[in-house]
Coordinates of C-alpha atoms (C1' of nucleotides) in Angstrom, one line a residue:
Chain A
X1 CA 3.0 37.4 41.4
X2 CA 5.2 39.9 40.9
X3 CA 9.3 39.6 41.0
X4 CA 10.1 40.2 44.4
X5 CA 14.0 39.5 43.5
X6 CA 14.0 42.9 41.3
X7 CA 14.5 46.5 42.6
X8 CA 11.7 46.7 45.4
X9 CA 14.1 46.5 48.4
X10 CA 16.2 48.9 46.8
X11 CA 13.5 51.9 46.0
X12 CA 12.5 51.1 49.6
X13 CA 16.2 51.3 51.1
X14 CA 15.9 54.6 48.5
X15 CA 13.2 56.0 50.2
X16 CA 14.3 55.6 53.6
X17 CA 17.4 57.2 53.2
X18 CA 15.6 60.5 51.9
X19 CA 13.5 60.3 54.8
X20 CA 15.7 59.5 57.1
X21 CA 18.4 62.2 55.1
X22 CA 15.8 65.4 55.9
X23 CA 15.2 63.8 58.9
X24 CA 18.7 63.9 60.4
X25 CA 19.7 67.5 58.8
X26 CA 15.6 69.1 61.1
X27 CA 17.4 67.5 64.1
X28 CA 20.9 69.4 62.9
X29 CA 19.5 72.5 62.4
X30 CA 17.4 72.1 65.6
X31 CA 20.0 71.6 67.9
X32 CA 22.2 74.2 66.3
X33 CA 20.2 77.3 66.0
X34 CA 20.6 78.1 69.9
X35 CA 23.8 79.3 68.5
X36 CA 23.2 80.7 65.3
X37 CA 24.6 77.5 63.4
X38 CA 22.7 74.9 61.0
X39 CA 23.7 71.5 60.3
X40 CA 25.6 72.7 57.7
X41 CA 27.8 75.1 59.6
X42 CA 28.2 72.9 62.7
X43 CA 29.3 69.9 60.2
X44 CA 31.7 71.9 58.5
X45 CA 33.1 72.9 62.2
X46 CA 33.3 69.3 63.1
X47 CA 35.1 68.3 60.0
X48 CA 37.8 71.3 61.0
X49 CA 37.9 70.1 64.7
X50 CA 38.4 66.5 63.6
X51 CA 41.2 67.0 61.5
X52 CA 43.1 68.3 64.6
X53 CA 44.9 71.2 62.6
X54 CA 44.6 74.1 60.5
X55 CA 43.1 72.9 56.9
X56 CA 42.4 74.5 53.4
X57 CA 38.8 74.8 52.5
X58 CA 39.8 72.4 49.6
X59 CA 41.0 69.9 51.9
X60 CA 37.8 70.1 54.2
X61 CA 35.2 70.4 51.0
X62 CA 37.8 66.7 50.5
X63 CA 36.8 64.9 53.3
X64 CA 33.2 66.0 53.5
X65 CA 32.5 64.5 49.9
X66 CA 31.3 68.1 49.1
X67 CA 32.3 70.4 46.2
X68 CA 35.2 73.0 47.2
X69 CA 32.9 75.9 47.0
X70 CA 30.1 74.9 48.6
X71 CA 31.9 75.0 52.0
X72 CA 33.8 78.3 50.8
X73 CA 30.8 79.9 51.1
X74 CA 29.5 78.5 54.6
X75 CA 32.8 79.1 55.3
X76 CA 32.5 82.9 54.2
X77 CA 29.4 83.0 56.1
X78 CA 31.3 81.2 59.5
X79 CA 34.0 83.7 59.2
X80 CA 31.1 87.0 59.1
X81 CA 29.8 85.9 62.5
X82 CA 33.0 84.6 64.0
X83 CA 32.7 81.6 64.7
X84 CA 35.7 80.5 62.0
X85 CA 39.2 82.9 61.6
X86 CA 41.3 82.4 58.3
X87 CA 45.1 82.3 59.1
X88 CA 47.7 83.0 56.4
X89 CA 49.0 79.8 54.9
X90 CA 53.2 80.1 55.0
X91 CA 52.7 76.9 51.9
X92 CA 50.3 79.0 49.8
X93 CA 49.7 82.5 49.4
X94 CA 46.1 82.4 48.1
X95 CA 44.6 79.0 50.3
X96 CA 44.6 79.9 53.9
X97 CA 44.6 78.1 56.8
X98 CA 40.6 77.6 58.6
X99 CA 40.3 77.2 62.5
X100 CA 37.4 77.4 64.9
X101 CA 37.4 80.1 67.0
X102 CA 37.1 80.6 70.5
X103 CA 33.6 81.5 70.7
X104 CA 33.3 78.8 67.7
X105 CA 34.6 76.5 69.4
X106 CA 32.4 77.0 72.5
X107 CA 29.0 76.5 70.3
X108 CA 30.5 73.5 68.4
X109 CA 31.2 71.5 71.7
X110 CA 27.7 72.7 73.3
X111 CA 26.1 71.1 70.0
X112 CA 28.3 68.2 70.4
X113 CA 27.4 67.7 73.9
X114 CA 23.5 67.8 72.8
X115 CA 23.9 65.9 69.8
X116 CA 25.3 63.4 72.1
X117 CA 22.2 63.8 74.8
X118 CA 20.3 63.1 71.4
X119 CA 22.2 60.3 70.5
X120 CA 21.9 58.3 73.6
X121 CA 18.1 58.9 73.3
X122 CA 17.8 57.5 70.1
X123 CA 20.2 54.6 70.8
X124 CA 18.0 53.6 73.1
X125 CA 15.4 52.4 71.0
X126 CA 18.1 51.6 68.1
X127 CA 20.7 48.4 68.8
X128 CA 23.8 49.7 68.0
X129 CA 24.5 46.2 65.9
X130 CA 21.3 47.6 63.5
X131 CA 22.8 50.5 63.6
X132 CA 26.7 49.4 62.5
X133 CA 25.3 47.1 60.1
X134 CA 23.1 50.0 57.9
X135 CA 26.3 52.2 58.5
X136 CA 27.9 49.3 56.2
X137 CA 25.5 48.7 53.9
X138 CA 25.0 51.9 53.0
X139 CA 28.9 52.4 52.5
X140 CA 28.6 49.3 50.0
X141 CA 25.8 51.2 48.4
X142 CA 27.6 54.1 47.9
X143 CA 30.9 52.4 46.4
X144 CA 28.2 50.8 44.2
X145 CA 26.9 53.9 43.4
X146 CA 30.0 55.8 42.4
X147 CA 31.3 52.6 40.7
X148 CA 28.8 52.7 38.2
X149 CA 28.3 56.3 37.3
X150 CA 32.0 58.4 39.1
X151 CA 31.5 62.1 40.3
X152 CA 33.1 64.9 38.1
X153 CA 35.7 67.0 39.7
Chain B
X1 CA 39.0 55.2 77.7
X2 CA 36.4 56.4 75.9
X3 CA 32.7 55.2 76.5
X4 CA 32.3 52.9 72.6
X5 CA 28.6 52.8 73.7
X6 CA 27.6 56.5 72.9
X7 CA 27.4 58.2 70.2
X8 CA 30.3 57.0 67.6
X9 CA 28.1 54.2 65.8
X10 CA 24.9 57.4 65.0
X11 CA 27.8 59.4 64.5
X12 CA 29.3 57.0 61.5
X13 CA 25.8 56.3 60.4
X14 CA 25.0 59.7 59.6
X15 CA 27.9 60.2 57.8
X16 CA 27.2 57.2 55.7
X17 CA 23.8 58.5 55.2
X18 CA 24.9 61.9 53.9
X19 CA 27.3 60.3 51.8
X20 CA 24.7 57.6 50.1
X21 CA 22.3 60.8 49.6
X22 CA 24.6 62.3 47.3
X23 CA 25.4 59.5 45.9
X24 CA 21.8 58.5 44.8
X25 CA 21.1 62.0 43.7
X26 CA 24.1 62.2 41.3
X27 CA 22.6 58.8 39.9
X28 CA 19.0 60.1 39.5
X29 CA 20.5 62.7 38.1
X30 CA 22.3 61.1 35.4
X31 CA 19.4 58.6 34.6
X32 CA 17.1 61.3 34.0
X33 CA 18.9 64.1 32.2
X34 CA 18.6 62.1 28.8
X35 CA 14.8 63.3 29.4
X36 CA 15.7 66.6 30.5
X37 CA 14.7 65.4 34.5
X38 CA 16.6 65.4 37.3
X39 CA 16.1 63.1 40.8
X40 CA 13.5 66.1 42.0
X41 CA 11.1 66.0 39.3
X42 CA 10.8 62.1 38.2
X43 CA 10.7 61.6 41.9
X44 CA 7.7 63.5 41.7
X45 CA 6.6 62.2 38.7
X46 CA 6.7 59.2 40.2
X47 CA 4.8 59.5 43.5
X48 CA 2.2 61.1 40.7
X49 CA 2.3 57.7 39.1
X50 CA 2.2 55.5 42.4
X51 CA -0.8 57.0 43.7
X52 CA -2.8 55.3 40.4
X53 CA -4.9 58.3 39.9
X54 CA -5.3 63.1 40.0
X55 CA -3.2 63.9 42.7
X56 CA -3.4 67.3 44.5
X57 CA 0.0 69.2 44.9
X58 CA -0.4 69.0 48.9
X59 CA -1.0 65.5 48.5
X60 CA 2.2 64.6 46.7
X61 CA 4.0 66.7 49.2
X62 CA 2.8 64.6 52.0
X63 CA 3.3 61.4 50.3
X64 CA 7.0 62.6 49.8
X65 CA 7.5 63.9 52.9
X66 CA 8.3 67.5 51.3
X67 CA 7.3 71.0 51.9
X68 CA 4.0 71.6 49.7
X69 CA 5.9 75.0 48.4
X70 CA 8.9 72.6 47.4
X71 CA 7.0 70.3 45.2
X72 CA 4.8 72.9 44.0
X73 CA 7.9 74.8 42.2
X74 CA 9.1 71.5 40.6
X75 CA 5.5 70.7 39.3
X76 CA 5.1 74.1 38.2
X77 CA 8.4 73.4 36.0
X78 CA 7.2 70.3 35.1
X79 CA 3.7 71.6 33.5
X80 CA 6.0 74.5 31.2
X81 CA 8.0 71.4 30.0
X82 CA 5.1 69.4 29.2
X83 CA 5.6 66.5 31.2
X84 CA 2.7 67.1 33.9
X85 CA -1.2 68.1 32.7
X86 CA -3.2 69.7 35.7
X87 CA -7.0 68.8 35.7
X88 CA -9.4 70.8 37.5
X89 CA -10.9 69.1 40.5
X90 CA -14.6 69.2 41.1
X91 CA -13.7 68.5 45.0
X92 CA -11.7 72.0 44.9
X93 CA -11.4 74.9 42.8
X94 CA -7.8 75.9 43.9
X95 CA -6.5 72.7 44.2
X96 CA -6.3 70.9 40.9
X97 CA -5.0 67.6 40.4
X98 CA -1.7 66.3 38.6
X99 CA -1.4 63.8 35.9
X100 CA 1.3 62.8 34.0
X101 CA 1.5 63.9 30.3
X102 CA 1.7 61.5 27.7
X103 CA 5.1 62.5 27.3
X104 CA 6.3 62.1 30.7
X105 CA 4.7 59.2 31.3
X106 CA 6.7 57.7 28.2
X107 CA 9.9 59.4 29.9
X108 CA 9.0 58.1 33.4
X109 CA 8.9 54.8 32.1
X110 CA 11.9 55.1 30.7
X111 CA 13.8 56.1 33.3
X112 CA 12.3 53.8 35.5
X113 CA 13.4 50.7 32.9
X114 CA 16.7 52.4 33.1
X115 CA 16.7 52.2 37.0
X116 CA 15.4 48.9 37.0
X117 CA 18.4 48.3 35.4
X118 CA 20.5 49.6 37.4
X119 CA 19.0 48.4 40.6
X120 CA 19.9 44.8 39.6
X121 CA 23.8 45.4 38.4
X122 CA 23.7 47.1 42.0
X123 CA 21.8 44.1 43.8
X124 CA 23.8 41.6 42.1
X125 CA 27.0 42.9 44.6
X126 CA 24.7 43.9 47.8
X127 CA 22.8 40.9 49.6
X128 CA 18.6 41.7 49.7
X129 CA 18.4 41.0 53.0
X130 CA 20.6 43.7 54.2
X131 CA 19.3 46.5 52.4
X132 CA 15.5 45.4 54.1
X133 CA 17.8 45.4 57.2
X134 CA 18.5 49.1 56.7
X135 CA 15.7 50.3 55.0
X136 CA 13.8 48.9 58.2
X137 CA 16.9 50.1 61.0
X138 CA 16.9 53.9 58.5
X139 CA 12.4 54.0 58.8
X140 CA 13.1 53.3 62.8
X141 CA 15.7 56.1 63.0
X142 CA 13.5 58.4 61.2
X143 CA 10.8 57.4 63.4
X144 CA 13.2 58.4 66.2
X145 CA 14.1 61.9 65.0
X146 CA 10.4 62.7 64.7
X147 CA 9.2 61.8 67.9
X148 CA 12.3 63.9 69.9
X149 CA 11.9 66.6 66.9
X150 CA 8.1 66.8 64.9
X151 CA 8.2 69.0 62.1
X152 CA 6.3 72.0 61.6
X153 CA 3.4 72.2 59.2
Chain C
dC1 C1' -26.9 79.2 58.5
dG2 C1' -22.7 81.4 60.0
dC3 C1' -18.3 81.7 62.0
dA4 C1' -13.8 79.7 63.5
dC5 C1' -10.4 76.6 61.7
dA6 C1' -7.7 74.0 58.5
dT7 C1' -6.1 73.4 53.8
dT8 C1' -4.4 75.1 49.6
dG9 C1' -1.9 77.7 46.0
dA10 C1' 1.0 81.7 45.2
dC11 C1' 4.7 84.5 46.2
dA12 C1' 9.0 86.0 48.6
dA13 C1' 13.3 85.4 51.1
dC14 C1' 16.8 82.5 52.4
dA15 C1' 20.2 78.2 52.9
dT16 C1' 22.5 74.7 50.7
dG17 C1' 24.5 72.3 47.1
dA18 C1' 26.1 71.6 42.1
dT19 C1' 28.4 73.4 38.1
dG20 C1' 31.1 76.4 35.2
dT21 C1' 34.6 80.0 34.5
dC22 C1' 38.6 82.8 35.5
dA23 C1' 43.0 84.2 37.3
dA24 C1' 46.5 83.4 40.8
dA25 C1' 49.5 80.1 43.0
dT26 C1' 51.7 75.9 43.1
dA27 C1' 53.5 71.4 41.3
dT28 C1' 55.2 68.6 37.7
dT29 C1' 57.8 67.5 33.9
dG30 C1' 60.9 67.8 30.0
Chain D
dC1 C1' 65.0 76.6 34.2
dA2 C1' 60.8 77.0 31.6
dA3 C1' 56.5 75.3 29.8
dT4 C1' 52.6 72.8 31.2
dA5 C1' 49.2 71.0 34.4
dT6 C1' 46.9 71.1 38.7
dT7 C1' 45.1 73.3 42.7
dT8 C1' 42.8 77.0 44.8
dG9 C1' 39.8 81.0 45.8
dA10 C1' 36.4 84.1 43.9
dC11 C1' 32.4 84.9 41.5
dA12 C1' 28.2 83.7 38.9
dT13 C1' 24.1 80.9 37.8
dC14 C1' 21.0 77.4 38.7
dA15 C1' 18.2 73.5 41.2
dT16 C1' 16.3 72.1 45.3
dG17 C1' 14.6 72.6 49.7
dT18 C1' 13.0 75.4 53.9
dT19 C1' 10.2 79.0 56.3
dG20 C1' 6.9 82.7 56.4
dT21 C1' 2.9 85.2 54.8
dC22 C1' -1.4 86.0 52.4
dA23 C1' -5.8 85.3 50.3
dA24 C1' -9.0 81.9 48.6
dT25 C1' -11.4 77.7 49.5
dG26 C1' -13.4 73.9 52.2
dT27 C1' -14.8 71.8 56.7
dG28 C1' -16.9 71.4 60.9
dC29 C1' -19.3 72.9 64.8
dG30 C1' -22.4 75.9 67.5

DNA sequence: CGCACATTGACAACATGATGTCAAATATTG
DNA sequence: CAATATTTGACATCATGTTGTCAATGTGCG
């Protein structure tokens, strides 16, 4: 009857990946409030710890595909209740230099280690092959995505 | 070294899921704003349109799998602009039910054809089968979230 | 029937993200 | 070196979503 070859699969990928979108950033906010963090916060932490040194808020808005002053502003917000410090930048007067504090940096690795109790949970029921192959697919999707319509900025 | 069978694989998946998120919200975005919509509200619109016939606010919301309040600001808008008519129900005098105006049900479709359009340029570079893959590994993730984490409400 | 309970719309406060603008700081180029 | 362009932080405005609360409306059960 009707054209199964068209966009069906695609609103239905669409779909699932709101779901499973608010899904994911509950279980964030879930696991972080213990500590005073969302899913938010904790990710902009992460992206910080991962980078293994001191970085500019532009360069961490960079590699977390969000706009610069979006994570100013959780970073502002880190920085009120400690859990971020701002070192001067000897390259650049205005951009400093973001780190995770101590007490930061004590709540960051309890979430990791429960987003990591979580993660075995789930990975129980999900074979990490499924799991690897989405990651992929949706990658494509994305490079789609941007390929037909880029991002400003 | 490191144990490859914990978290790493969720870990990249949610990135990629964050990332295609955006991504498909920018694109709503841009498809809809010759109408003066956005993803929000011809999502909405849609879900209106899906369900064949009057739809309460809370049922939308459900169907969606949004706050009631969330979708209830965005219909709200949506009735000023013209592109939503609310009838009252005989079932409930509070709760009356949405239709789409004239006018947004001529934009809907629009945007929809435009989608459609979209879908298969994007379809044409990404294999069928592995977006059912996802959508199906995404729906069992989300499953997954909900039963360690039910939402309130 | 009548009362406890759930559903609903309305309103408020807040978190998160985008976008736009400005001035300061830095980089690039002629 | 100097003019221009880019990057950056700061600030504002807006769209979207959450949570919480309240009163009005329905539902169901004794």
């Amino acid at each position: 009857m009707t054209d199964l070859h068209t966009s069906d699969t695609l609103d239905a990928l669409s779909f699932a990946i709101f779901r499973v979108h608010g899904a994911l950033i509950a279980m964030g906010d879930r696991i972080g409030a213990p500590y005073g963090l969302t899913s938010a916060r904790w990710q902009v932490m992460g992206t910080v710890q991962l980078a293994g040194q001191p970085q500019t808020v532009a360069q961490i808005a960079r590699a977390m595909g969000l706009s610069r002053q979006a994570v100013q502003r959780v970073m502002n917000d880190l920085e009120v209740i400690g859990m971020i410090e701002m070192q001067d930048n000897p390259a650049h007067k205005r951009a400093r230099l973001v780190v995770n504090s101590p007490a930061g940096l004590r709540a960051y690795e309890q979430i990791m280690a429960e987003w990591a109790r979580l993660s075995r949970s789930l990975m129980e029921a999900l074979p990490a092959e499924k799991l690897e192959d989405s990651s992929a697919t949706l990658d494509a999707l994305t490079r789609a995505l941007l390929a037909l319509g880029p991002p400003p900025d």
